[in-house]
Coordinates of C-alpha atoms in Angstrom, one line a residue:
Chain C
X1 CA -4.3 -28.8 28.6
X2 CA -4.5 -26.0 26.5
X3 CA -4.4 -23.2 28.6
X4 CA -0.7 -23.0 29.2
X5 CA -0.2 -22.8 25.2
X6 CA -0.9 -18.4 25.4
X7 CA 1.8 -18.0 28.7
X8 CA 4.6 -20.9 29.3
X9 CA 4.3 -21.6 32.7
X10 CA 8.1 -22.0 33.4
X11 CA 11.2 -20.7 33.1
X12 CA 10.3 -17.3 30.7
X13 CA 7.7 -15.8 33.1
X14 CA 9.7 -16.0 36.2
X15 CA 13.2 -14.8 34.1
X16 CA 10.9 -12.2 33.3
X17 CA 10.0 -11.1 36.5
X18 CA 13.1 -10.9 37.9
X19 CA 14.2 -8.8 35.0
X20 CA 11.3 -6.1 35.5
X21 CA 12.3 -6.2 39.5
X22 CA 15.8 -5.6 38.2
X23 CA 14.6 -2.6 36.2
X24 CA 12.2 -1.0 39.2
X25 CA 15.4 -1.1 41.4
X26 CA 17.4 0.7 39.0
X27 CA 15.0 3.3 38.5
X28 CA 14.3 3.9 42.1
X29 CA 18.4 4.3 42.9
X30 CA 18.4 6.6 40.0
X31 CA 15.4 8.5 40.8
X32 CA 16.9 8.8 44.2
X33 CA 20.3 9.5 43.1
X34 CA 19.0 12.1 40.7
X35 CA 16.9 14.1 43.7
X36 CA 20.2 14.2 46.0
X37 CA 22.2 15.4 42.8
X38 CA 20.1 18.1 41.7
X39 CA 21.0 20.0 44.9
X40 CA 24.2 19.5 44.4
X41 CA 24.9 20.8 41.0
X42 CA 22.8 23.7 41.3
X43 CA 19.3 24.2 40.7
X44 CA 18.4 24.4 37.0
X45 CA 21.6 23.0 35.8
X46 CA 21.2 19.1 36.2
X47 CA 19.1 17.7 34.0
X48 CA 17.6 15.7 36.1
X49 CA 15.6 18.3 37.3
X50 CA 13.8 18.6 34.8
X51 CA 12.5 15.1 35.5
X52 CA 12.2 15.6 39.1
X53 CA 11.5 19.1 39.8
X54 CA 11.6 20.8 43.1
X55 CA 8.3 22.7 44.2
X56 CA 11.2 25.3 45.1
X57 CA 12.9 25.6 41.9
X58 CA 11.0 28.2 40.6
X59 CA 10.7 30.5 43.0
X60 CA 14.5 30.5 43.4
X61 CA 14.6 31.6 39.8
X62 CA 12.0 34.2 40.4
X63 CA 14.3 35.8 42.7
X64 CA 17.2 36.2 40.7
X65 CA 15.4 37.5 37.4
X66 CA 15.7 41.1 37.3
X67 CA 12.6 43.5 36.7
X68 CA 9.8 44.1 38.6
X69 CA 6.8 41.5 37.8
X70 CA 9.1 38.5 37.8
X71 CA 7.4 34.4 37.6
X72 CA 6.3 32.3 35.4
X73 CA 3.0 33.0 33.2
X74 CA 1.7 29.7 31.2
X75 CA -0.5 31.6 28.5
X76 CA -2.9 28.8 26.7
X77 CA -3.3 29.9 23.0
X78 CA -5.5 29.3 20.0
X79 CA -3.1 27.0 17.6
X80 CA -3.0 30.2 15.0
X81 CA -1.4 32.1 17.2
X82 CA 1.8 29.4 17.7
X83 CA 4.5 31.7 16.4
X84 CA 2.8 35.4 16.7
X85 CA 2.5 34.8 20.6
X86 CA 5.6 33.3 20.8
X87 CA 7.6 36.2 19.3
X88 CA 5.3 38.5 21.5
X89 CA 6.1 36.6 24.7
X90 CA 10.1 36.8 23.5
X91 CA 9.6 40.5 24.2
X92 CA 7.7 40.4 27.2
X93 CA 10.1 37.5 28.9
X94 CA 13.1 40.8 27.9
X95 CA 11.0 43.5 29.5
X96 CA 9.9 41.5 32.5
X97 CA 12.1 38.9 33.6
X98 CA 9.3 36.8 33.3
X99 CA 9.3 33.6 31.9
X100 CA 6.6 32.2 29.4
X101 CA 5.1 29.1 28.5
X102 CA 2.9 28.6 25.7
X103 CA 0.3 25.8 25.6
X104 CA -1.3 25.2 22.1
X105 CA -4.6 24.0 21.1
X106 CA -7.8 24.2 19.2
X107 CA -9.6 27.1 21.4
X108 CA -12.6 24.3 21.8
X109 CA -10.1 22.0 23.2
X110 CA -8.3 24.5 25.4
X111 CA -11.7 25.6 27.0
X112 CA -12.4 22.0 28.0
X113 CA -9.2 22.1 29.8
X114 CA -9.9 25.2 31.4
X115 CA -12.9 24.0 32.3
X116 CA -11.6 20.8 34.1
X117 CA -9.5 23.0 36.2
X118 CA -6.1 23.0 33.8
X119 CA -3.4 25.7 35.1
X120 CA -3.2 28.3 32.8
X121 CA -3.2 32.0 33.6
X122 CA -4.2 33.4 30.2
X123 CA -6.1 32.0 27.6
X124 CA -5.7 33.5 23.9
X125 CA -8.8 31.9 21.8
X126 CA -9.2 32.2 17.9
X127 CA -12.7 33.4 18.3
X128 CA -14.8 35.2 21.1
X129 CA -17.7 32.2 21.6
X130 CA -15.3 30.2 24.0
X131 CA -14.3 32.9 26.0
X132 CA -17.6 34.4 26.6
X133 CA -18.7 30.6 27.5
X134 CA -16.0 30.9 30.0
X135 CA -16.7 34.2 31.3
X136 CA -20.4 32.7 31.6
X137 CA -19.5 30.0 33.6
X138 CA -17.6 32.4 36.0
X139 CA -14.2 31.0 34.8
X140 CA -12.5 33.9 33.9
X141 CA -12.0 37.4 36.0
X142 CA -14.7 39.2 35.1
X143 CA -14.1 42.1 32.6
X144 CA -10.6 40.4 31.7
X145 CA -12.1 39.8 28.6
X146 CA -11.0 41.7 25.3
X147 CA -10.8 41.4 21.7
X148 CA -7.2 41.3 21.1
X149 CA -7.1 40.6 17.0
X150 CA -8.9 39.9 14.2
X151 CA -7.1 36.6 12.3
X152 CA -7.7 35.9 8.3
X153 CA -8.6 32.8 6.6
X154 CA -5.8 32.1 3.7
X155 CA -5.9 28.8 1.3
X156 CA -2.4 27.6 1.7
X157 CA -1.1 25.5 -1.4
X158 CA 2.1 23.4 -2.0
X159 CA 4.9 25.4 -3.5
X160 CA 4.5 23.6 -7.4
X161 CA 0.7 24.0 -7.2
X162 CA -0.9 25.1 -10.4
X163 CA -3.8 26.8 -8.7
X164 CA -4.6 30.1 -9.9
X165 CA -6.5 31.7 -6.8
X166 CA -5.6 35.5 -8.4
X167 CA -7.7 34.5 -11.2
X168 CA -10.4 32.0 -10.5
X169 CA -10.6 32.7 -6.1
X170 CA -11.9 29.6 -4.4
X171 CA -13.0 28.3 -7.1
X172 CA -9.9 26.8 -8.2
X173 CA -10.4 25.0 -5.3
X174 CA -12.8 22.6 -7.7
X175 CA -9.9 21.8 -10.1
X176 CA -9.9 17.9 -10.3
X177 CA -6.4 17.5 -9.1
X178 CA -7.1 18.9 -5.6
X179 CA -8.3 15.4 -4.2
X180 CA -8.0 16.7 -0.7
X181 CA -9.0 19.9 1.3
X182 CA -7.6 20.1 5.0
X183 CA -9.8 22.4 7.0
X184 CA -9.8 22.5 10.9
X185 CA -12.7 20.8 12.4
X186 CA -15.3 23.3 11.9
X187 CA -17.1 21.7 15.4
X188 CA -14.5 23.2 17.4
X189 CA -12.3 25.3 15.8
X190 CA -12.6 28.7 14.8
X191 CA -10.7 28.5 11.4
X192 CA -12.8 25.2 10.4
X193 CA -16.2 27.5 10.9
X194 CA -14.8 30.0 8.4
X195 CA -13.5 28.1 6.2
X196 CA -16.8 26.0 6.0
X197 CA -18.9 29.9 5.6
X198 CA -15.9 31.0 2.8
X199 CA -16.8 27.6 0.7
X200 CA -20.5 27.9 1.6
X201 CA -20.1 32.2 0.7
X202 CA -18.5 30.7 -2.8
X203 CA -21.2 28.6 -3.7
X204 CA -19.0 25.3 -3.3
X205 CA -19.9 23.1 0.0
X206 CA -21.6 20.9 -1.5
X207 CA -19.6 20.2 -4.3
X208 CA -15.9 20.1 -2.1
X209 CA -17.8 18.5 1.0
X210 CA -16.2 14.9 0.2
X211 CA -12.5 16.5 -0.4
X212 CA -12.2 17.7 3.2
X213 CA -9.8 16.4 5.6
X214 CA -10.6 17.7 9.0
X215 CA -7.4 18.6 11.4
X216 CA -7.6 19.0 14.9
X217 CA -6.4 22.9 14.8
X218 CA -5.2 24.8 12.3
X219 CA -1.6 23.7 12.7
X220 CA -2.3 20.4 11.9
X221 CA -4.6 21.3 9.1
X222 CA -1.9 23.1 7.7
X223 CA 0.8 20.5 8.4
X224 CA -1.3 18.2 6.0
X225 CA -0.4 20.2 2.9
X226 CA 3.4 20.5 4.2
X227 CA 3.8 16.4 4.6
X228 CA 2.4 16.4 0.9
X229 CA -0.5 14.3 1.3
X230 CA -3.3 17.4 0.7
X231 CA -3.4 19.7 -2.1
X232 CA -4.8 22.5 -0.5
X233 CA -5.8 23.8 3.4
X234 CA -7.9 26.1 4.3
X235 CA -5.7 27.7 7.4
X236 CA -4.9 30.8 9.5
X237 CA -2.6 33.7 7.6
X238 CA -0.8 33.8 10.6
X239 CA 1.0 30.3 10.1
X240 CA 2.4 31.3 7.0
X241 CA 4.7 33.6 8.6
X242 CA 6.4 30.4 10.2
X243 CA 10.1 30.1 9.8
X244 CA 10.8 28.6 6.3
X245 CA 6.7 28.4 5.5
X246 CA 7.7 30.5 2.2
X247 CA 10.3 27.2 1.1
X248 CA 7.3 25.2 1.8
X249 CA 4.1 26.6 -0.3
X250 CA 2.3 29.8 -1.1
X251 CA -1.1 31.4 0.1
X252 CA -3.9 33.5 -0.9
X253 CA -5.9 35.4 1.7
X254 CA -9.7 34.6 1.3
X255 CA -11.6 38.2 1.1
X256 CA -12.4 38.6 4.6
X257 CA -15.9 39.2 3.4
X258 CA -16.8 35.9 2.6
X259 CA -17.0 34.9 6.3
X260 CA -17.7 36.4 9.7
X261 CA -14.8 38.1 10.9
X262 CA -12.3 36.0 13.3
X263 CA -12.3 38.3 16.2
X264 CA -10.1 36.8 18.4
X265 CA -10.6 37.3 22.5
X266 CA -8.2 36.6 25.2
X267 CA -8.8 36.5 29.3
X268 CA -7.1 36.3 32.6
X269 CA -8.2 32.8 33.8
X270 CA -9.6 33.1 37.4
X271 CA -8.1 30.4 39.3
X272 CA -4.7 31.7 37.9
X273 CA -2.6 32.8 41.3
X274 CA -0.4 35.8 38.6
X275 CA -3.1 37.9 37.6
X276 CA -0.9 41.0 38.1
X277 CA 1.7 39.2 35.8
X278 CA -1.1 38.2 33.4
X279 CA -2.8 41.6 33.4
X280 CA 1.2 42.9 32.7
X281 CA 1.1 40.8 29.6
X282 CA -2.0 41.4 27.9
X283 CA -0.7 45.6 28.5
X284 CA 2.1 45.0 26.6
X285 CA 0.4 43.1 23.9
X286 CA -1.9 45.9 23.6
X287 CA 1.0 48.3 23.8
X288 CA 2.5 49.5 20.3
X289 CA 5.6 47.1 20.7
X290 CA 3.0 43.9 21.2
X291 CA 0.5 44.8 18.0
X292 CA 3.1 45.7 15.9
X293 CA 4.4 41.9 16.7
X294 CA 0.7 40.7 15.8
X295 CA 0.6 42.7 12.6
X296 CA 3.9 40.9 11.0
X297 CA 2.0 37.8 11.5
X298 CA -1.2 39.1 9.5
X299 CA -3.3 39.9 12.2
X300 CA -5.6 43.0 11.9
X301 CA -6.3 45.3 14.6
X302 CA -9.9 44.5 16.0
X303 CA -12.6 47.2 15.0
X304 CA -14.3 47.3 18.1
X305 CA -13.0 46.8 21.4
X306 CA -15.4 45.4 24.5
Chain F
X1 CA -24.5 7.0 19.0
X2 CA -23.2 7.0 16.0
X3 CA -23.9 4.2 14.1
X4 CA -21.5 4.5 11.2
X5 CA -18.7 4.7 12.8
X6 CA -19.3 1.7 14.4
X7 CA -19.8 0.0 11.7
X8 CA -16.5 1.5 10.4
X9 CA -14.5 0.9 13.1
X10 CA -15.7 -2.8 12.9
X11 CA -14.4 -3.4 9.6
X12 CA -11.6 -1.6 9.8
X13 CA -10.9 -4.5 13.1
X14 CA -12.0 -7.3 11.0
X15 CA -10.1 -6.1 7.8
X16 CA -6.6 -5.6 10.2
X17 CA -7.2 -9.0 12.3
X18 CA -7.6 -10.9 9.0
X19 CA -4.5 -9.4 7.6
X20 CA -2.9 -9.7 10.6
X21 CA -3.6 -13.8 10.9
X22 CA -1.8 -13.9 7.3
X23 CA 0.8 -12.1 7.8
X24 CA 1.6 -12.7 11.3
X25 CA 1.4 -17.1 10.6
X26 CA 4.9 -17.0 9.1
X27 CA 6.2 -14.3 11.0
X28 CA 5.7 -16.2 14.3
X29 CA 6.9 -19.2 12.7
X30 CA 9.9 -17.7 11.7
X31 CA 10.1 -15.9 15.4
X32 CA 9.4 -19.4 17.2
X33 CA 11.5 -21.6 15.0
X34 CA 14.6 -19.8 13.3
X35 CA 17.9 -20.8 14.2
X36 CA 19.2 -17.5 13.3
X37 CA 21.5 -16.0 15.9
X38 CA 20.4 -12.4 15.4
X39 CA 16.3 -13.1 15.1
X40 CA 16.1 -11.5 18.3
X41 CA 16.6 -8.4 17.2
X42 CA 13.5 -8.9 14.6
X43 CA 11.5 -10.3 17.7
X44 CA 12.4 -6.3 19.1
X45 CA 11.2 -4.8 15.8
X46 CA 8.1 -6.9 16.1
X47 CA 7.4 -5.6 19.4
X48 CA 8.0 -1.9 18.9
X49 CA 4.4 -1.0 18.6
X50 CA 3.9 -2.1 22.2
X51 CA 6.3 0.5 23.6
X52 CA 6.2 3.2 20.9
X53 CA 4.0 6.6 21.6
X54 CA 1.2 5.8 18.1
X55 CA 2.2 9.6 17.0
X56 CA 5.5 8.5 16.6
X57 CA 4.2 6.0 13.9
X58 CA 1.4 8.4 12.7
X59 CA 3.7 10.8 12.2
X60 CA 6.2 8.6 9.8
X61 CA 3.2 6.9 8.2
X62 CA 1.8 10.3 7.2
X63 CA 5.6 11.5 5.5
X64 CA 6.2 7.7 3.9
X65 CA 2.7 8.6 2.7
X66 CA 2.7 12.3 1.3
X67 CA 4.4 13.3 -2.0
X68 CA 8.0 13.8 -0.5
X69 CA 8.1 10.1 -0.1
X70 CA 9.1 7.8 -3.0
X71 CA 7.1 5.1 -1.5
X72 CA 3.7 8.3 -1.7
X73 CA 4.3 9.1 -5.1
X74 CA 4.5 5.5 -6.4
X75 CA 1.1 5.0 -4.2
X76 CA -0.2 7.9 -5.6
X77 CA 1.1 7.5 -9.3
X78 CA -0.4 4.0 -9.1
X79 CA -3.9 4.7 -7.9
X80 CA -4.6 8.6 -8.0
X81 CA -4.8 9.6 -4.5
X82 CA -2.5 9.1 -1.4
X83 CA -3.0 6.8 1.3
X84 CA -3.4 9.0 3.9
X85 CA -7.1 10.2 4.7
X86 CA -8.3 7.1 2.9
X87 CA -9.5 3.7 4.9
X88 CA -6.9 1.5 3.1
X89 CA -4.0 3.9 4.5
X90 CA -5.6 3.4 8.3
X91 CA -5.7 -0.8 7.6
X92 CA -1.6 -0.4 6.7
X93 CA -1.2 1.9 9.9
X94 CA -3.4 -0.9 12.0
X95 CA -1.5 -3.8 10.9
X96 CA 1.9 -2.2 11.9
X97 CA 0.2 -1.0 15.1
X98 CA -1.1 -4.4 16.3
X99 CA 1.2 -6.2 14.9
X100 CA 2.8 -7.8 18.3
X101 CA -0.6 -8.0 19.6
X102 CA -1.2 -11.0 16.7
X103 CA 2.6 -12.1 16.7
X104 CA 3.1 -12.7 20.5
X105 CA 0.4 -15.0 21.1
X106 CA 1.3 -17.2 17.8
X107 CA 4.7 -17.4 19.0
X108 CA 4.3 -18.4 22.2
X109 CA 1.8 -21.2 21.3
X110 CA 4.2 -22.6 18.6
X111 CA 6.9 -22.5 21.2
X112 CA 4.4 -24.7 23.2
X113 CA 3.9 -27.6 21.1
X114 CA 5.9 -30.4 21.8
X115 CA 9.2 -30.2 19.5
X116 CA 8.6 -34.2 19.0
X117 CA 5.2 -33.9 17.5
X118 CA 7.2 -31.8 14.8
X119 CA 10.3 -34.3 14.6
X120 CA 7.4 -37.3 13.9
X121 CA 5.7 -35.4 11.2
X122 CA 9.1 -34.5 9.9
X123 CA 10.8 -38.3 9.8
X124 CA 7.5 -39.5 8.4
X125 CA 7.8 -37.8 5.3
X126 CA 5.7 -34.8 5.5
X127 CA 6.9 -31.7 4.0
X128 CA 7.5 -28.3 5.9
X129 CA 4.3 -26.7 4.8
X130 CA 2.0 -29.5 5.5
X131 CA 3.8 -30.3 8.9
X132 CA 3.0 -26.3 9.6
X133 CA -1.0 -26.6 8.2
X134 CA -1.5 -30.3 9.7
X135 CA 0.4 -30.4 12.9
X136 CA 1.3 -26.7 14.0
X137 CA -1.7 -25.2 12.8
X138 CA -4.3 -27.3 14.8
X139 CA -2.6 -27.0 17.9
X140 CA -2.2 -23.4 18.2
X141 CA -5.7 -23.2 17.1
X142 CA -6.4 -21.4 20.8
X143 CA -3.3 -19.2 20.4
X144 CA -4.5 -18.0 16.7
X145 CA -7.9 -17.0 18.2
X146 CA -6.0 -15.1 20.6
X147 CA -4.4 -13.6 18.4
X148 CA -7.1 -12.6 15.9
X149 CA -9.2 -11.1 18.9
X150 CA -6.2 -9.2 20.7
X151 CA -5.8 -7.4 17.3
X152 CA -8.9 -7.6 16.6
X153 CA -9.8 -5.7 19.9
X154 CA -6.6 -3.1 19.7
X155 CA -7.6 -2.4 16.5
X156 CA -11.1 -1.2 18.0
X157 CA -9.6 0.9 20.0
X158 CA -6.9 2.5 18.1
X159 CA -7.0 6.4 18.6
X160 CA -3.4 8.2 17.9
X161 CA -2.5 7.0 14.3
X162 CA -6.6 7.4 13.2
X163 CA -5.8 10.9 14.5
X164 CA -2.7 11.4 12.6
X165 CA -3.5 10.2 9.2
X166 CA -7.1 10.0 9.2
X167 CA -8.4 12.9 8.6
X168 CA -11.6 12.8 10.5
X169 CA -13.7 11.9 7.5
X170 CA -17.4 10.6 8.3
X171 CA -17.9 7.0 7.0
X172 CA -14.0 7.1 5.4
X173 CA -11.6 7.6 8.7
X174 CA -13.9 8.7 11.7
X175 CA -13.5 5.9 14.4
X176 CA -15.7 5.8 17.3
X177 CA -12.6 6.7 18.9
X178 CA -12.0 9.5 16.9
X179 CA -15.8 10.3 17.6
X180 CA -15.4 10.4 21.2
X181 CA -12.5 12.5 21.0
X182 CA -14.6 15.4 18.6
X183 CA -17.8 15.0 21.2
X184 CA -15.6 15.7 24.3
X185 CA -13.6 18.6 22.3
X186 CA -17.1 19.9 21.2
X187 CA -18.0 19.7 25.0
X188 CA -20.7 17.0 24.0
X189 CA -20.6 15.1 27.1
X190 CA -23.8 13.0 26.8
X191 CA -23.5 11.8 23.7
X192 CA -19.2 11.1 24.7
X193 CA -20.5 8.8 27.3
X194 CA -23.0 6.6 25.2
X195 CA -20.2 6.2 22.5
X196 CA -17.8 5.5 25.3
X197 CA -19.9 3.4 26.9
X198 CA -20.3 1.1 23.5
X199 CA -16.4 1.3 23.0
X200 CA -15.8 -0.1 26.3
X201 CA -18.8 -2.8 26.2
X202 CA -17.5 -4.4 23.5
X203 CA -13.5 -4.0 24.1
X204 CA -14.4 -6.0 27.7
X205 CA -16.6 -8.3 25.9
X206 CA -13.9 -9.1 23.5
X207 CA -11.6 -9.9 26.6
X208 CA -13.6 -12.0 28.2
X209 CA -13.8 -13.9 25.0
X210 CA -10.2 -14.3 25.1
X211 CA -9.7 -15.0 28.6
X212 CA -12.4 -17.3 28.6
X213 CA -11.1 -19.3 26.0
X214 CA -7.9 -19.4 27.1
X215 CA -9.0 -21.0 30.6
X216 CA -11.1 -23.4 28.4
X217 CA -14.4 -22.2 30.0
X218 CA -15.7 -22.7 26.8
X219 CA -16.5 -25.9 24.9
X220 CA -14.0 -25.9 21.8
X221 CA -14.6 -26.4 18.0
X222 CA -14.0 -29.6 17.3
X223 CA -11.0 -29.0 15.3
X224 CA -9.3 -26.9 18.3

């Protein structure tokens, strides 16, 4: 008697459907409308194209851009590097014609999805382990591989913090009102392992251990201090070059001794179908214009190339 | 597998579901019975979580939480730390998360008692309140279970807003969820699969519960 207690059995259900049919026959006249339309008003211009794009659409677009190596690149990227490769693309996209799109991710989490077949045609890691497990597993075009960068650890505080790193280093990490230390997962991100050797180099693991928050990628890590909810994060030096990071808080660079250097490798993913475009990008990345673009951001010049 | 999250992913589901049986009685009663021309549009509110993406909620949970937000500070002046990163901070994100999943089923088995059962209780004498515990109450006993396991069970396998304001701390804020996601990302896939394979066993397990109980497979309590 009870069973039709959860779901009426009249009236609502049935209303119900009909509403939801409603809907699914609005959305197909729509969908349909939108495909017919986006013809007509040009490719690029409708927005509906963005929802329903034609495979065609971009290689109409590659055609008009001016400049040789003309396309589309999707570069895959460490999350450290969200604004330095950004601006660096900017540059490239106005000497090629080309057009870049940046994914972002934890370099653990972007080799998975290289791994599973995801369509990048560059992949920028914040350390030279994933790559090389990529180039191992045949992944990447061989010899594509090269140390593009070497990132720094920086502890990145709220603007009214009363930490004095200058004086005390780390250390002032253990002052009782930091309650909270956001550090990128050290399992899979390259900042996370530094950050664990810097507090492990300073003596304080153990003691800081139950402070840590652990973000996904350094972005998020840092975006923990920035919503106000920890006092400290251990992040890349890069980030704090973001527009209006200065408004936000202050940072101190970790002494790059206290943990093995960041080298940071990129390669040309092998299933990608641009390599010519891709090889184009990483030369002008390595070209003066591109490094001088990385060294705003923070990032050193790698010692020794491969 | 990893044992302690388990564990913590079970309380945290038995912390939310009881909270959300308290909170979600006279909420649904309001929802079922009101005469309030507009309640509709708190029935909507009620049922955001169902359509909204759970970053969108992490994402104002962890701002109301930080020190920008009055609501932080006074959290924070109050106890000493925020809310965020801490398990209390994920039961608040829960609640509003599975909130429809313990609302829905109470109103629609208050909607399905027969309004004269209420009028008797009413012309005999008997107050609101104890109309509600000793009429209303009884017979939605199957619809309150429903309701406890459904958020019970969507609790258990809550993912986006652990991710957002959780912090990934071991024994504190690390689901098995959470755990899954950190094996796969670590490219542990053996160790993804038992945990997944847990997750899922008891998430179906939980359903058929439900389900089961709703088709009255079951012999009931002799209260229900």
């Amino acid at each position: 008697m009870r069973s039709s207690q959860v779901l009426p059995e009249n009236g609502p259900p049935r209303r119900a459907r009909r509403a939801l049919l409603s809907a699914a026959v609005l959305l197909l006249a729509w969908s349909a409308g939108g495909r017919s339309r986006a013809g007509y008003w040009g490719a690029g211009t409708a927005p509906l194209q963005a929802f329903f794009p034609t495979p065609g659409a971009g290689a109409a677009r590659q055609a008009t851009a001016k400049g040789a190596p003309a396309g589309e690149l999707t570069i895959s990227a460490a999350a450290d590097l969200q604004f330095a490769l950004r601006a660096v693309a900017e540059g490239f996209e106005r000497k090629s014609g080309a057009r870049v799109r940046l994914v972002l991710g934890s370099s653990g989490n972007l080799t998975e999805q290289i791994e599973h077949g995801a369509p990048y045609d560059l992949f920028f890691s914040a350390d030279v382990e994933h790559p090389e497990r990529l180039e191992r597993e045949g992944l990447i075009v061989a010899d594509s591989l090269f140390v593009y960068a070497e990132g720094h650890l920086v502890v990145f505080v709220p603007k009214g913090s009363p930490l004095d790193f200058g004086k005390q280093g780390l250390a002032a990490l253990a002052e009782a009102s930091v309650r909270k230390i956001a550090i990128a997962n050290p399992r899979f991100a390259p900042y996370g392992r530094a950050a664990v050797e810097a507090l492990e180099h300073a003596g304080l693991y153990p003691k800081l251990e139950p402070r840590l928050v652990l973000g996904e990628d350094v972005s998020q890590t840092t975006q923990f201090v920035v919503s106000g909810n920890a006092q400290a994060a251990l992040t890349a030096e890069s980030l704090m070059f973001a527009p209006g990071a200065q408004d936000r808080g202050r940072y101190w660079v970790v002494p790059p001794a206290d943990y093995r250097p960041l080298a940071q490798a990129a390669a040309i993913v092998a299933r990608s179908g641009k390599q010519p475009l891709a090889r184009a990008f990483l030369a002008y990345l390595e070209a003066p214009a591109g490094q001088a673009v990385l060294a705003r951001y923070g990032f050193a010049r790698p010692e020794a190339r491969r | 597998m990893n044992w302690e999250a388990l564990a913590l992913t079970l309380r945290l589901s038995l912390f939310t579901a009881a909270a959300l049986l308290v909170l979600g009685l006279p909420l649904a009663y309001w929802i079922a019975f009101s005469q309030r021309r507009w309640k509709f549009v708190l029935q909507a509110a009620t049922s955001l979580p169902l359509v909204m993406p759970p970053t969108v909620l992490g994402f104002y949970l962890l701002v109301a939480f930080g020190s920008s937000s009055p609501l932080g500070r006074l959290w924070t002046a109050w106890t000493g730390h925020t809310l965020a990163f801490t398990f209390a901070g994920l039961v608040v994100g829960s609640i509003l998360y599975s909130l429809p999943f313990a609302v829905q089923p109470l109103v629609n088995s208050f909607l399905a008692i027969d309004p004269k059962l209420i009028d008797a209780s009413r012309v005999l004498g008997a107050s609101r309140l104890a109309t509600f515990f000793r009429v209303i109450l009884p017979l939605s006993a199957s619809g309150a279970a429903t309701a406890v396991a459904l958020s019970f069970a969507h609790t258990f396998g809550e993912f986006g807003v652990v991710l957002m304001v959780g912090g990934d701390i071991p024994g504190v804020t690390r689901t098995v969820s959470i755990g899954v996601f950190d094996l796969v990302e670590a490219g542990n896939y053996a160790a993804a699969n038992t945990t997944s394979l847990v997750l899922l066993g008891v998430s179906f397990a939980i359903l058929v519960m439900v389900y089961g109980w709703n088709r009255g497979a079951w012999p009931r309590a002799p209260w229900a």
